Short mmCIF file of C-alpha atoms in Angstrom, two decimals:
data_model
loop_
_atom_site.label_atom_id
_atom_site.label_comp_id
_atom_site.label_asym_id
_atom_site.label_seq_id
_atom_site.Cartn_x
_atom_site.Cartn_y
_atom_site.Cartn_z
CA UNK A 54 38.03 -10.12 25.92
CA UNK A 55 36.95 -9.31 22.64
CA UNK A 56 34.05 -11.42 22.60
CA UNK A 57 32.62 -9.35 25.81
CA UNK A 58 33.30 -6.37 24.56
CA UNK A 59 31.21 -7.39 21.70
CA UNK A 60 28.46 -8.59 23.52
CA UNK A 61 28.55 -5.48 25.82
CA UNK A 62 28.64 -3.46 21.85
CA UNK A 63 25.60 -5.20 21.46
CA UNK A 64 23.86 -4.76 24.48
CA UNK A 65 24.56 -0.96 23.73
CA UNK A 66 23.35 -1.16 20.09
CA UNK A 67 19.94 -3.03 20.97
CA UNK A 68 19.72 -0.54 24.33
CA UNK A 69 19.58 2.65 22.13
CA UNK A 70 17.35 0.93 18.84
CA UNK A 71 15.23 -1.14 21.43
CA UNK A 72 14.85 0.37 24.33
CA UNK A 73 11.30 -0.58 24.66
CA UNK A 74 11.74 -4.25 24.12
CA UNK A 75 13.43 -6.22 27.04
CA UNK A 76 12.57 -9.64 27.36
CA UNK A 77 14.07 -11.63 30.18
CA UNK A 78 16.31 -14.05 29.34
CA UNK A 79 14.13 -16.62 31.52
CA UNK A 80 11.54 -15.91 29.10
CA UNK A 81 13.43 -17.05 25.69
CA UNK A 82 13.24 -20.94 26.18
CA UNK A 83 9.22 -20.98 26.01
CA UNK A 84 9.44 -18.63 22.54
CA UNK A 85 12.25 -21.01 20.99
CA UNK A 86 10.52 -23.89 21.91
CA UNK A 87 7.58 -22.84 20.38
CA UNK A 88 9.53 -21.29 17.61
CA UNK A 89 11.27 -24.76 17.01
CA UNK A 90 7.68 -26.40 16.84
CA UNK A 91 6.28 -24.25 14.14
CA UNK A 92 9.44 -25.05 12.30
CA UNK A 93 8.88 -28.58 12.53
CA UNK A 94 5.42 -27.95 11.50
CA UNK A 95 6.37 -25.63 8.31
CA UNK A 96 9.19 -28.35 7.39
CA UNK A 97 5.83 -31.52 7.37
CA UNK A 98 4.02 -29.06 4.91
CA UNK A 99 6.78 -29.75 2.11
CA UNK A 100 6.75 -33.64 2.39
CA UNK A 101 4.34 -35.09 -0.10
CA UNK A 102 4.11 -38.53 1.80
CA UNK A 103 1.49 -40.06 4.17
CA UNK A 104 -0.65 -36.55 3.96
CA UNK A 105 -3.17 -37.68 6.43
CA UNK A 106 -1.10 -38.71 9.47
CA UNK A 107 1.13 -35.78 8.55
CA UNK A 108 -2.00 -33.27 9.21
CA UNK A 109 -2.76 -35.31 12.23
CA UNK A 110 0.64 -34.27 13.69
CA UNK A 111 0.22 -30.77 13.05
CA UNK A 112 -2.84 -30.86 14.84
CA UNK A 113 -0.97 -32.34 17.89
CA UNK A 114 2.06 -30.24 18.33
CA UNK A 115 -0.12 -27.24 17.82
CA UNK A 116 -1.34 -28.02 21.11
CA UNK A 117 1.83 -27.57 22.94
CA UNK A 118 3.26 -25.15 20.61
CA UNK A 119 0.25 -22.59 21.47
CA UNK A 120 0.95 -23.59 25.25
CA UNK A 121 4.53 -22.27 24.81
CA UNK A 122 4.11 -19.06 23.27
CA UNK A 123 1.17 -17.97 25.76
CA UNK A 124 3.48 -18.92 28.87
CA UNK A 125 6.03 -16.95 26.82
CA UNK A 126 3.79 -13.72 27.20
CA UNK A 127 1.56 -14.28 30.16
CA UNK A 128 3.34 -16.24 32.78
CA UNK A 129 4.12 -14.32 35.81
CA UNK A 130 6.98 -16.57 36.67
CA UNK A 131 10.09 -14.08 35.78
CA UNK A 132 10.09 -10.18 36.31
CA UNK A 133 10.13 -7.51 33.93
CA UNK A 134 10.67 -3.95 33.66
CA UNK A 135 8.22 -1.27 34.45
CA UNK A 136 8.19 -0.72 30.52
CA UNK A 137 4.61 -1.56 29.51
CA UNK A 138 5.98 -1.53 25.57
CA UNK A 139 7.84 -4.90 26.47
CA UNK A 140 4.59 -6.72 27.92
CA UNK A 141 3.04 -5.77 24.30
CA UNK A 142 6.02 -6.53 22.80
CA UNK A 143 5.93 -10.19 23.76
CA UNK A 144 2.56 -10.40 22.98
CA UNK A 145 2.92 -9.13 19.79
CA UNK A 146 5.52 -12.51 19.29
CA UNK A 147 3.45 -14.89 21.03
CA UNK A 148 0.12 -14.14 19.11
CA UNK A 149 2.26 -14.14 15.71
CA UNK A 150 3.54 -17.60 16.57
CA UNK A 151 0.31 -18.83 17.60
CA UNK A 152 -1.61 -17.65 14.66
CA UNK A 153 1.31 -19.01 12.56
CA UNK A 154 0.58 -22.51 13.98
CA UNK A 155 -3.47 -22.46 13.14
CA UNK A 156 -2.36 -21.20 9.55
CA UNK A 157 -0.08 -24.43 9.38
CA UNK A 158 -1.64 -26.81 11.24
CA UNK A 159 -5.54 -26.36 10.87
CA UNK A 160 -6.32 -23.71 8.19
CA UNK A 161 -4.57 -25.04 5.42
CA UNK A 162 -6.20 -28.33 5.90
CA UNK A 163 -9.23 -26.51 4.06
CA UNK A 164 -7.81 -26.17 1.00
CA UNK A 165 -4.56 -27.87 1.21
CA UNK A 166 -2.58 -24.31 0.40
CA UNK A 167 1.24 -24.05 -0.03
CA UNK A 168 2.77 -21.45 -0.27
CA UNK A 169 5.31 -20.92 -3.09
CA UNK A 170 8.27 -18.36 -3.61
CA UNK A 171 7.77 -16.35 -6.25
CA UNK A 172 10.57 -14.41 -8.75
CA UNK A 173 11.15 -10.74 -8.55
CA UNK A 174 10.65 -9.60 -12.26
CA UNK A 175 14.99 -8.60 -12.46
CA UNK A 176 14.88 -12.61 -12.23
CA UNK A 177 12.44 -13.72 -14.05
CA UNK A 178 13.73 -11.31 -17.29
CA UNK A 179 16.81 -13.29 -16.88
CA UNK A 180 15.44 -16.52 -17.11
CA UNK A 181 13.79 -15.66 -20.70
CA UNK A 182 14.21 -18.46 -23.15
CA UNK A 183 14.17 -18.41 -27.06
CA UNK A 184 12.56 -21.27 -28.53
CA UNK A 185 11.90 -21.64 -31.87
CA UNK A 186 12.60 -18.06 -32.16
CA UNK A 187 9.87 -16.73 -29.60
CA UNK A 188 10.25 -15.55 -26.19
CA UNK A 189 8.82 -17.95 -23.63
CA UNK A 190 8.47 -16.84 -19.90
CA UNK A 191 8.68 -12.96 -20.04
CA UNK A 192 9.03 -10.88 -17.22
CA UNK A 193 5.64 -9.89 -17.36
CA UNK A 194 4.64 -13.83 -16.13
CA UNK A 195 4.55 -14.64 -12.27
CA UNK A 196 7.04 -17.69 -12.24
CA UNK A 197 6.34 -19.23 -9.34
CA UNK A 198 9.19 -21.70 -8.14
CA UNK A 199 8.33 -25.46 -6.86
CA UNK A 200 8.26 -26.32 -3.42
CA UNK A 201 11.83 -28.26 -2.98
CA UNK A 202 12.31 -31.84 -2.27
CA UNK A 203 15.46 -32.26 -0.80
CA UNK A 204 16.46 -32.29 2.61
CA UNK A 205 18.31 -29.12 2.33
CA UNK A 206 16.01 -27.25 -0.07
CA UNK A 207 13.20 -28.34 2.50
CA UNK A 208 14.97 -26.30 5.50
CA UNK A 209 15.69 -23.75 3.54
CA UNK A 210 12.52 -22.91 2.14
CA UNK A 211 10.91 -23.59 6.27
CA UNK A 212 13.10 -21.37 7.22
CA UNK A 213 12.62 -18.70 5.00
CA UNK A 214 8.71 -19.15 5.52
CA UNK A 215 9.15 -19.29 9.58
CA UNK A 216 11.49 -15.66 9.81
CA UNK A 217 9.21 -14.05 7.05
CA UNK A 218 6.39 -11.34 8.07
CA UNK A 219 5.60 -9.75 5.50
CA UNK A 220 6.13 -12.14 2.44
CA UNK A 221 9.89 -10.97 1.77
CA UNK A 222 12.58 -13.51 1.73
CA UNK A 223 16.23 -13.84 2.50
CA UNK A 224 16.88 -14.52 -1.38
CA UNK A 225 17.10 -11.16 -3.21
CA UNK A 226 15.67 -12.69 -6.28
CA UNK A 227 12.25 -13.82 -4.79
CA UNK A 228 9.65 -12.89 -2.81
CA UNK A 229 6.66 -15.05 -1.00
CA UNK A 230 3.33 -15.32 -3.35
CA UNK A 231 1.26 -13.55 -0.64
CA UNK A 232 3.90 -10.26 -0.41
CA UNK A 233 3.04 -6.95 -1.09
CA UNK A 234 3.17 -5.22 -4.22
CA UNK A 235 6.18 -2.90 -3.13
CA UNK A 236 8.16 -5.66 -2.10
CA UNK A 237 7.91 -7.71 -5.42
CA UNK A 238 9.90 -4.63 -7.23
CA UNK A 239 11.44 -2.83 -4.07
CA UNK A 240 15.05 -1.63 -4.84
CA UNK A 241 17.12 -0.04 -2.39
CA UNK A 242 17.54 3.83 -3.08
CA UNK A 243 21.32 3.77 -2.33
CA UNK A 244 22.54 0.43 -2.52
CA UNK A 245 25.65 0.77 -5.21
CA UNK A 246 27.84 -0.23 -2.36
CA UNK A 247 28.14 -1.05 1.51
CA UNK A 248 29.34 1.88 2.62
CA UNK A 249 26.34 4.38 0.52
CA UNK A 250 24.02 1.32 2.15
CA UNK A 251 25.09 2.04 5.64
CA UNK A 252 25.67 5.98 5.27
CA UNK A 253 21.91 6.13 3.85
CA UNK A 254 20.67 3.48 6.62
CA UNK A 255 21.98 6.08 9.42
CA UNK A 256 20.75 8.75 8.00
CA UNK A 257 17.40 7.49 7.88
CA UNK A 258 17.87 6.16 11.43
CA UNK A 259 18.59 9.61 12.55
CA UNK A 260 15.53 11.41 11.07
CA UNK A 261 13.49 8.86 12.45
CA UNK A 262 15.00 8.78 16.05
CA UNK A 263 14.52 12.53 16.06
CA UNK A 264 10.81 11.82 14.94
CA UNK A 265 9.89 10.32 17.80
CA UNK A 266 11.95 12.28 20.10
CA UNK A 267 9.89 15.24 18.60
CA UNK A 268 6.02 13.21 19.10
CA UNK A 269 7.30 12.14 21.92
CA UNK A 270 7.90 15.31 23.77
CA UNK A 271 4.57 16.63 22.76
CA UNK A 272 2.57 13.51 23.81
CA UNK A 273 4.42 13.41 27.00
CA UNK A 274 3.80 17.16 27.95
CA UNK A 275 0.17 16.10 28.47
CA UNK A 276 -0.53 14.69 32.04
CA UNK A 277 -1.49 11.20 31.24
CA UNK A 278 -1.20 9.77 34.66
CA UNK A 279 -3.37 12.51 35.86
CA UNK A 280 -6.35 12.30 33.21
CA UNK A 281 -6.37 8.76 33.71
CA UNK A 282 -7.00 9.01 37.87
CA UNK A 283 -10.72 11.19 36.78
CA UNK A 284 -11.75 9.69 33.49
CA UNK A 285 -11.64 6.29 31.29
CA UNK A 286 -11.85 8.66 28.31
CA UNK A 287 -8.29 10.88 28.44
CA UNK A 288 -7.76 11.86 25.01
CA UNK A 289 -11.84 12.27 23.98
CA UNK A 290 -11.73 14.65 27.45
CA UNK A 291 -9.68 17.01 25.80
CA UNK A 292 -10.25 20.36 23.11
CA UNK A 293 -10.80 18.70 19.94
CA UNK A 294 -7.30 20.29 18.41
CA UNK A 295 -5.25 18.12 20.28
CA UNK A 296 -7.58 15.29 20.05
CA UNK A 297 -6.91 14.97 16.45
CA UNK A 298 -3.23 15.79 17.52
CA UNK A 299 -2.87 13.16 19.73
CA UNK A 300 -4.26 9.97 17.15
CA UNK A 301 -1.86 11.65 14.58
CA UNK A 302 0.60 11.21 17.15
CA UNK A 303 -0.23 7.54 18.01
CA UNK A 304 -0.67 7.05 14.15
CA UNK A 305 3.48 8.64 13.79
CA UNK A 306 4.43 6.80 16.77
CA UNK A 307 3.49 3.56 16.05
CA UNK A 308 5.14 3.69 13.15
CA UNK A 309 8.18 4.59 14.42
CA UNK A 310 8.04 1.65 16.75
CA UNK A 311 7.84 -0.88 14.08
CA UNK A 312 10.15 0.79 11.72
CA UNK A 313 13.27 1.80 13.41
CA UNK A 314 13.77 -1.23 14.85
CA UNK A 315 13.24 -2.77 11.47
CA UNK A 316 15.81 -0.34 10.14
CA UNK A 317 18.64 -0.87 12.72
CA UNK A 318 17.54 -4.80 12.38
CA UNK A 319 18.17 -4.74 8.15
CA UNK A 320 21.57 -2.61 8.52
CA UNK A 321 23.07 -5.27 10.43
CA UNK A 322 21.67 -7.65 8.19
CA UNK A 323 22.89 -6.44 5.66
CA UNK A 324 26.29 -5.31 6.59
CA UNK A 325 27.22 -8.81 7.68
CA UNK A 326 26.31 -10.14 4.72
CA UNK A 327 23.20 -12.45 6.10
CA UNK A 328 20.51 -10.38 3.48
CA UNK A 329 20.80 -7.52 0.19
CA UNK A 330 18.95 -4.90 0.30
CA UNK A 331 16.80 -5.82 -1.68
CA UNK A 332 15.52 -8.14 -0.09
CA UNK A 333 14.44 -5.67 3.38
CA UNK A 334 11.83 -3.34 2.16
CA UNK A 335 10.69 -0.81 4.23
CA UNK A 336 8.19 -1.79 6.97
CA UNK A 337 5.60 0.94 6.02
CA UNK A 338 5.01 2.08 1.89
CA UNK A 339 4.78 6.02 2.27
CA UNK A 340 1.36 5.81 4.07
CA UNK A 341 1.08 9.38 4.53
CA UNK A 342 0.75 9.52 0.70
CA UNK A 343 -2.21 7.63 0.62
CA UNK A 344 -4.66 8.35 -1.72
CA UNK A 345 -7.82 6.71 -0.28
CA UNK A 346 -8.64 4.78 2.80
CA UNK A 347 -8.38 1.84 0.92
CA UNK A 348 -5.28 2.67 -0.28
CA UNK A 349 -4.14 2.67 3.51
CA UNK A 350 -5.11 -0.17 4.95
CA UNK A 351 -4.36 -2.40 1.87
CA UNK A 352 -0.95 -1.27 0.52
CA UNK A 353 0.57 1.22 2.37
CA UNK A 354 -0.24 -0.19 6.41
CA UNK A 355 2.41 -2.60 7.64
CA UNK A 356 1.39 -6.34 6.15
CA UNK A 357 2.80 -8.17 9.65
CA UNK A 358 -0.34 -9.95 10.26
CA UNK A 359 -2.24 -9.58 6.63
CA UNK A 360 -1.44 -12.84 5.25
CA UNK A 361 -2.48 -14.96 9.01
CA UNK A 362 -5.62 -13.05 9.16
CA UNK A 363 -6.34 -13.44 5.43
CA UNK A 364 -5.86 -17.28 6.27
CA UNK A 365 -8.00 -17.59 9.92
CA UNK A 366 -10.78 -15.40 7.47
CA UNK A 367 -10.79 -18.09 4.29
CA UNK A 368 -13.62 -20.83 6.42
CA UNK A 369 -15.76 -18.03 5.97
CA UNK A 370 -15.00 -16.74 2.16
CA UNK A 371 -15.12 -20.59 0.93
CA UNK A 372 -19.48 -20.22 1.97
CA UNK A 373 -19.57 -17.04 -0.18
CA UNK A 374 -19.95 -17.75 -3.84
CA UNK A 375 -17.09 -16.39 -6.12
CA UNK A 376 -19.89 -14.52 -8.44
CA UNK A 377 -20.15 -11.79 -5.36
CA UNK A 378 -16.71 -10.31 -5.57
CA UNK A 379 -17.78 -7.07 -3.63
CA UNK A 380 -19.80 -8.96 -0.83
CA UNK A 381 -16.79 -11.11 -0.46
CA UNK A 382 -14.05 -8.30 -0.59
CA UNK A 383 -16.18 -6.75 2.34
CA UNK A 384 -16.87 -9.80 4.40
CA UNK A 385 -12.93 -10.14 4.00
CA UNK A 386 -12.46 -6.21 5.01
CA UNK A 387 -14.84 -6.81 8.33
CA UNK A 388 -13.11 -10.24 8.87
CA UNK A 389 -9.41 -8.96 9.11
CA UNK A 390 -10.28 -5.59 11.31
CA UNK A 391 -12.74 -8.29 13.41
CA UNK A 392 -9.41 -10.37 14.04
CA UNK A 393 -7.14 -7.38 14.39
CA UNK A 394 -9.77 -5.70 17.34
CA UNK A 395 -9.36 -9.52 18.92
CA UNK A 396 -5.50 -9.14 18.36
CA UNK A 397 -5.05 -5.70 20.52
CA UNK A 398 -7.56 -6.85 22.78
CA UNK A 399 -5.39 -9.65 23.57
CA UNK A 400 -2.04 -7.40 23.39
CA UNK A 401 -3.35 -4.99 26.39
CA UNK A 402 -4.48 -8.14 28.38
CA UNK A 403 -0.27 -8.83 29.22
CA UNK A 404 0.02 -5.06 30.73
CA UNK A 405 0.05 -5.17 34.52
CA UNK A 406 -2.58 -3.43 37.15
CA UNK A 407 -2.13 0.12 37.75
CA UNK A 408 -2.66 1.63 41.82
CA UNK A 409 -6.30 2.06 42.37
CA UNK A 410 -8.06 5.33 41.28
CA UNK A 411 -11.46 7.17 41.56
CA UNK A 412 -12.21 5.59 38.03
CA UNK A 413 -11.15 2.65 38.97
CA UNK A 414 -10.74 2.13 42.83
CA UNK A 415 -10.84 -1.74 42.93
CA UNK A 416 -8.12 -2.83 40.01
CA UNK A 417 -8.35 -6.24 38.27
CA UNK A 418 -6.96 -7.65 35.45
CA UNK A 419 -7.85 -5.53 32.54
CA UNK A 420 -11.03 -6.67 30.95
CA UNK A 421 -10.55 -8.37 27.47
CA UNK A 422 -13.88 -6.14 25.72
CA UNK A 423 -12.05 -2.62 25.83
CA UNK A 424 -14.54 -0.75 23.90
CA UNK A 425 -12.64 2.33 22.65
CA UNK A 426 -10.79 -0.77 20.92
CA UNK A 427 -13.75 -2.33 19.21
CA UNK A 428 -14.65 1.35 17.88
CA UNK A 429 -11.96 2.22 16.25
CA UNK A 430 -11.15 -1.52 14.60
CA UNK A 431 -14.80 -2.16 13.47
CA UNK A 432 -15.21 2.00 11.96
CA UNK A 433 -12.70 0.94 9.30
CA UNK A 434 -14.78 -1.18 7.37
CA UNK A 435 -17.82 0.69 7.77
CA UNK A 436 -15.67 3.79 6.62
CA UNK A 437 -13.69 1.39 3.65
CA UNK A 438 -17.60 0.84 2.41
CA UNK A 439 -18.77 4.34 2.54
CA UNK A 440 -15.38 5.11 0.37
CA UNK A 441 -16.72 2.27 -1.70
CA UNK A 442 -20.28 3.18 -2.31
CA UNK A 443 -20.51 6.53 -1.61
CA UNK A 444 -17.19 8.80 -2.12
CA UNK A 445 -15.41 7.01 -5.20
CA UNK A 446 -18.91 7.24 -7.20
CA UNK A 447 -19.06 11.12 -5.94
CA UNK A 448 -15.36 12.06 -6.85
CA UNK A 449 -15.31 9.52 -10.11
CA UNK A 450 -16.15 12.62 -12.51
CA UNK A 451 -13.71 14.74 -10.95
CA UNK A 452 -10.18 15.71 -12.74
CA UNK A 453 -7.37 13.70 -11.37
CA UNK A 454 -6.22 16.23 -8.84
CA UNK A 455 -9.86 17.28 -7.56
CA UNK A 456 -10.71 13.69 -7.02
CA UNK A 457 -7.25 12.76 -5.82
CA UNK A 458 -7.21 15.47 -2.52
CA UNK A 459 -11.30 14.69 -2.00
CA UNK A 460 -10.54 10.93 -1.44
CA UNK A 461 -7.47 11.66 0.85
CA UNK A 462 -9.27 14.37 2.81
CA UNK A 463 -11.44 11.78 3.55
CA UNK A 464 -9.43 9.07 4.38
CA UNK A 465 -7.34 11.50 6.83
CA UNK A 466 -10.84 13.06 8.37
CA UNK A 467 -11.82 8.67 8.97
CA UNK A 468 -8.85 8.21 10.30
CA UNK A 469 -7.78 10.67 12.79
CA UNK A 470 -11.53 11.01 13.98
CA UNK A 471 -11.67 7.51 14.38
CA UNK A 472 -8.28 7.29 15.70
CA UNK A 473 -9.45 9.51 18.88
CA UNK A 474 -10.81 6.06 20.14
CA UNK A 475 -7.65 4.10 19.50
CA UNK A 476 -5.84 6.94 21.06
CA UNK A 477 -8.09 6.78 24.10
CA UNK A 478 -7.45 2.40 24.79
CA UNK A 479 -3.45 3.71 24.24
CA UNK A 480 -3.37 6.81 27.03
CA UNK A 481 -5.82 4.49 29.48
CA UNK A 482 -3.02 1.87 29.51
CA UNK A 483 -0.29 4.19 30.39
CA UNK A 484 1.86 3.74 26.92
CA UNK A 485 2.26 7.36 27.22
CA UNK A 486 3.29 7.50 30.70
CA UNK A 487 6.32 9.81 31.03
CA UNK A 488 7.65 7.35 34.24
CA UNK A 489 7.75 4.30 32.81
CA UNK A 490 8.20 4.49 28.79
CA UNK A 491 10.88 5.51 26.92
CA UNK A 492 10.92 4.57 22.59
CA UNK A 493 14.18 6.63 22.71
CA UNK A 494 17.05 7.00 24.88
CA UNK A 495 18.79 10.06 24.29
CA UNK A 496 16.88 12.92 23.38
CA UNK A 497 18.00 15.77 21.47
CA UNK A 498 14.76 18.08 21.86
CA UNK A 499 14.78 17.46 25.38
CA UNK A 500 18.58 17.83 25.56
CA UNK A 501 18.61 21.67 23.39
CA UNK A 502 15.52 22.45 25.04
CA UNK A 503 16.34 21.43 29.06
CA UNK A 504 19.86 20.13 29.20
CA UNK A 505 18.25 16.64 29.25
CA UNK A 506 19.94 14.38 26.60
CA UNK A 507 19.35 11.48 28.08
CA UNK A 508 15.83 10.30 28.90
#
């Protein structure tokens, strides 16, 4: 009894945090197998031994590791709900595992890189030594800790590699060498005990719930289905006030579906004990303060897939010479939003066919170049070297404030304008459709406003 009425607690929990996210059970064994493989794969990386043949069976299991994630996502051969946010969810795992395995198994073999925990500085001050009356290893050096060599260190640190996205680790006193800034010296605002952890968690939780609720009422009181029967361009085909409104409200939104999951995910984490808070930054870094474009896309953005596409972009860096560090920081800028443009293209590949239209009256499979896609992922580095070349040089003379609110005006004016595009590939797919989607289930505007609490 009690352990179905926990299950049936968590069904509810995951039903109101993840209501846009419901994989079929049939569809698990594929991801875990492939999950399973990468582990092994990780785990071969730590063993100094036979380094050749080891490679050679990366190589291998990548094979059928790759095969296992795509049938994960794309097979047909188990239903799902009308809920075109799980088909992208899915993806979203699949393509992470498989770009996980050519990081492991293939890119690494260009440079033989392993990747190392590093110390948060609280830890590294406390391992400050005296000798000979001087301090040696201050908090102000990176200690970087070695890659373990027994058994149990060795599936530890694989398994801390495999479950991390963003560089963070389970240990509170470390963080992966490729993590953000904000992570390496993230403390919890209200962590002096588990109750303040889990009052502040809700609270947050709330706000954000009634975020969306509020985007999600405005986006929704636009007739999607209905723009999308007369014209490939829906968002573009409107006044350009709600235009602009609508990529902020894709920007807001997809936030939202990346971070309250993350937040309901690091409460229970937490709580039971599994993780500190320390150790769960937030998904996002305040990106609404951003202070540049740069400043966007390089700290503030989410860092899920930063550290894979810095990796599949590294056979090209290695034929630039080191003495060009802003040709090479560019190439590297047009490489990652190359691969990210591939990466969505990919994602909206999963959705299924909509009823045929005057736009489109013969429906296939949607076609992998979507070009409102490829504009708005290939504008950001044209509008990252612009910033470079062009607006820092122009506001460098300024006083602080002046210069501060002429980069962000710019960085906002790049990326709503450019986000009109994005905006457009995300109302063509129906992710906006009032029928089918639902980020939230119980809806407090809708419920004051129309008596409808629950969506």
């Amino acid at each position: 009894m009690a352990s179905s009425s926990t299950l049936r607690t968590a069904r509810l929990t995951s039903a109101l945090f993840l209501p846009s996210l419901n994989i079929p059970l049939q569809a698990y064994p594929s991801f875990i197998a492939g999950a399973s493989i990468v582990f092994a794969c990780i785990y071969s990386t730590t063993i100094g031994a036979q380094p050749r043949l080891l490679a050679l069976f990366r190589m291998a299991l990548s094979i059928p590791g790759s095969w296992l994630f795509i049938r994960f996502a794309w097979s047909s051969g188990y239903p799902r709900d009308h809920n075109r946010a799980t088909y992208l969810g899915m993806a979203t795992m699949s393509l992470y595992g498989i770009m996980k395995l050519l990081e492991v198994c293939w890119i690494r073999e260009l440079d033989n890189d392993k990747r190392r925990w590093v110390l948060k500085p609280d830890a590294a001050r406390s391992m400050e030594k005296k000798v000979d009356g001087e301090i040696k290893g201050t908090a102000n050096d990176r200690v970087v800790l070695p890659i373990p060599t027994d058994v149990r260190g060795r599936l530890v640190y694989t398994f801390d590699y495999l479950t991390t996205i963003r560089g963070c680790s389970w240990f509170a006193d470390r963080v992966w060498d490729f993590a953000p800034p904000y992570a390496l010296t993230y403390s919890h605002p209200n962590s002096s005990s588990k109750f303040a952890f889990l009052e502040y968690q809700l609270i947050s939780l709330a706000i954000q719930v009634l975020l969306m609720d509020v985007f999600d009422v405005f986006i929704k009181s636009i007739d999607w289905a209905h723009l999308a029967l007369t014209t490939t361009t829906p968002v573009t085909s409107l006044p350009l006030h709600l235009q602009l409104l609508s990529s902020f409200t894709v920007l807001i939104t997809t936030m939202l579906y990346l971070s309250i999951p993350d937040t309901f995910m690091t409460t229970i984490l937490v709580m039971s004990g599994a993780a500190s808070p320390s150790s769960c930054p937030p998904m996002f870094d305040s990106p609404l303060e951003s202070a540049s474009l740069q400043d966007f896309w390089s700290f503030r953005w989410h860092h899920i897939f930063r550290r894979t596409f810095e990796r599949m972009g590294q056979p090209v860096l290695l034929l630039l010479p080191s003495t060009l560090p802003k040709t090479r920081r560019v190439v590297r800028q047009a490489i990652a939003f190359f691969l990210s443009a591939t990466l969505h293209l990919l994602l909206f590949t999963t959705l299924p066919l909509f009823p045929p239209s005057a736009v489109n009256p013969n429906p296939q499979a949607f076609p992998f170049l979507d070009w409102n896609t490829v504009k708005f992922f290939l504008a950001q580095p044209l509008g990252l070297i612009l910033e470079s070349f062009l607006i820092f040089p122009l506001t460098e003379g300024l006083n602080p404030r002046a210069k501060t609110a002429f980069r962000r005006a710019y960085a906002w004016i790049w990326l709503l304008f450019t986000g009109r595009y994005w905006s457009d590939s995300w109302t063509a797919k129906g992710l906006f459709n009032a029928d089918t989607e639902r980020p939230i289930v119980f809806s407090p505007v809708r419920g004051v406003l129309w008596g409808s609490w629950r969506i």
